[in-house]
CSV table of C-alpha atoms in Angstrom, one decimal:
chain,number,residue,atom,x,y,z
X,245,MET,CA,-113.3,-20.8,-26.3
X,246,LYS,CA,-116.4,-18.3,-26.8
X,247,LYS,CA,-117.2,-18.2,-23.3
X,248,VAL,CA,-113.5,-17.7,-22.3
X,249,LEU,CA,-113.8,-14.6,-24.6
X,250,ILE,CA,-116.7,-13.4,-23.2
X,251,VAL,CA,-115.5,-13.7,-19.7
X,252,SER,CA,-112.2,-12.1,-20.6
X,253,ALA,CA,-113.7,-9.2,-22.0
X,254,ALA,CA,-116.1,-8.6,-19.1
X,255,LEU,CA,-113.2,-8.6,-16.6
X,256,LEU,CA,-111.4,-6.2,-18.7
X,257,TRP,CA,-114.3,-4.0,-18.8
X,258,LEU,CA,-114.9,-4.3,-15.1
X,259,SER,CA,-110.8,-3.5,-14.3
X,260,GLY,CA,-111.3,-0.3,-16.4
X,261,ALA,CA,-114.6,0.7,-15.0
X,262,ALA,CA,-112.7,1.2,-11.5
X,263,ASN,CA,-110.5,3.7,-13.1
X,264,ALA,CA,-111.2,7.4,-13.1
X,265,ALA,CA,-112.9,8.4,-16.4
X,266,GLN,CA,-111.5,12.2,-16.3
X,267,ASP,CA,-108.2,13.4,-16.0
X,268,PRO,CA,-107.8,14.2,-12.5
X,269,GLU,CA,-105.6,17.1,-13.1
X,270,ALA,CA,-108.2,18.5,-15.3
X,271,VAL,CA,-111.2,17.9,-12.9
X,272,TYR,CA,-108.9,19.5,-9.9
X,273,ALA,CA,-108.3,22.6,-12.4
X,274,LYS,CA,-112.1,23.0,-13.4
X,275,ALA,CA,-113.9,22.0,-10.2
X,276,CYS,CA,-111.4,22.1,-7.1
X,277,ALA,CA,-108.6,24.4,-7.4
X,278,ALA,CA,-110.8,27.4,-6.8
X,279,CYS,CA,-111.2,26.4,-3.1
X,280,HIS,CA,-108.4,24.1,-2.7
X,281,ASN,CA,-105.7,26.4,-3.7
X,282,GLY,CA,-105.7,28.4,-0.5
X,283,GLN,CA,-108.7,30.5,-1.4
X,284,LEU,CA,-111.0,29.1,1.1
X,285,PRO,CA,-109.2,28.8,4.5
X,286,MET,CA,-111.2,25.7,5.8
X,287,ALA,CA,-110.6,23.7,2.6
X,288,PRO,CA,-107.5,21.4,3.1
X,289,LYS,CA,-104.9,22.7,0.3
X,290,ARG,CA,-103.6,20.6,-2.3
X,291,GLY,CA,-100.4,18.9,-1.1
X,292,ASP,CA,-101.0,19.9,2.5
X,293,LYS,CA,-100.3,16.5,4.2
X,294,ALA,CA,-101.1,17.5,7.7
X,295,ALA,CA,-104.4,18.9,6.8
X,296,TRP,CA,-105.4,15.9,4.6
X,297,GLU,CA,-104.3,13.3,7.3
X,298,PRO,CA,-107.2,13.6,9.5
X,299,ARG,CA,-109.6,13.5,6.5
X,300,LEU,CA,-107.8,10.4,4.9
X,301,ALA,CA,-108.3,8.5,8.3
X,302,LYS,CA,-112.0,8.6,7.7
X,303,GLY,CA,-111.6,6.4,4.5
X,304,THR,CA,-112.0,7.1,1.1
X,305,ASP,CA,-115.5,5.8,0.8
X,306,ALA,CA,-116.5,8.7,3.6
X,307,LEU,CA,-114.3,11.2,1.8
X,308,VAL,CA,-116.2,10.5,-1.5
X,309,GLN,CA,-119.6,10.6,0.3
X,310,SER,CA,-118.6,14.2,1.7
X,311,VAL,CA,-117.9,15.4,-1.9
X,312,THR,CA,-121.1,13.7,-3.1
X,313,ASN,CA,-123.4,15.1,-0.3
X,314,GLY,CA,-121.4,18.3,0.1
X,315,LEU,CA,-120.0,19.1,3.8
X,316,ASN,CA,-119.7,22.6,5.6
X,317,ALA,CA,-118.9,25.1,2.8
X,318,MET,CA,-118.2,22.5,0.0
X,319,PRO,CA,-121.2,22.2,-2.4
X,320,PRO,CA,-122.7,19.0,-3.2
X,321,ARG,CA,-120.7,17.2,-5.9
X,322,GLY,CA,-118.0,19.6,-5.2
X,323,LEU,CA,-119.0,21.3,-8.3
X,324,CYS,CA,-117.9,18.6,-10.8
X,325,MET,CA,-121.7,17.6,-11.9
X,326,ASP,CA,-120.1,15.0,-14.1
X,327,CYS,CA,-117.8,13.3,-11.9
X,328,SER,CA,-118.1,9.8,-10.8
X,329,ALA,CA,-117.1,8.3,-7.5
X,330,GLU,CA,-113.9,6.9,-9.2
X,331,ASP,CA,-113.1,10.6,-10.7
X,332,TYR,CA,-113.5,11.6,-7.0
X,333,GLN,CA,-111.4,9.1,-5.6
X,334,ALA,CA,-108.7,10.2,-8.1
X,335,VAL,CA,-108.8,13.6,-7.6
X,336,ILE,CA,-108.7,13.0,-3.5
X,337,LYS,CA,-105.7,11.2,-4.1
X,338,LEU,CA,-104.0,13.8,-6.3
X,339,MET,CA,-104.8,16.6,-3.8
X,340,SER,CA,-103.6,14.7,-0.7
X,341,GLU,CA,-100.4,13.7,-1.8
């Protein structure tokens, strides 16, 4: 019984680890909105499905890498120094919908 509880607890922890640690709206407001609300013409605007489509076609992992390493005018980590890969995935999803 003890092994079952340990395995169950581990699976629960791992399933939670795949979720964003921060609220995507808060991350967007603090780190992304300055460029992705239209101030920087080459940054795809939030909700602009046509602009996000070719980026999304590259896959989420590629987009997270672009944010982490920086790309063109976007600085490394997209100005969110405390974001995890899961946080970036959640914010990309938020901006591309």
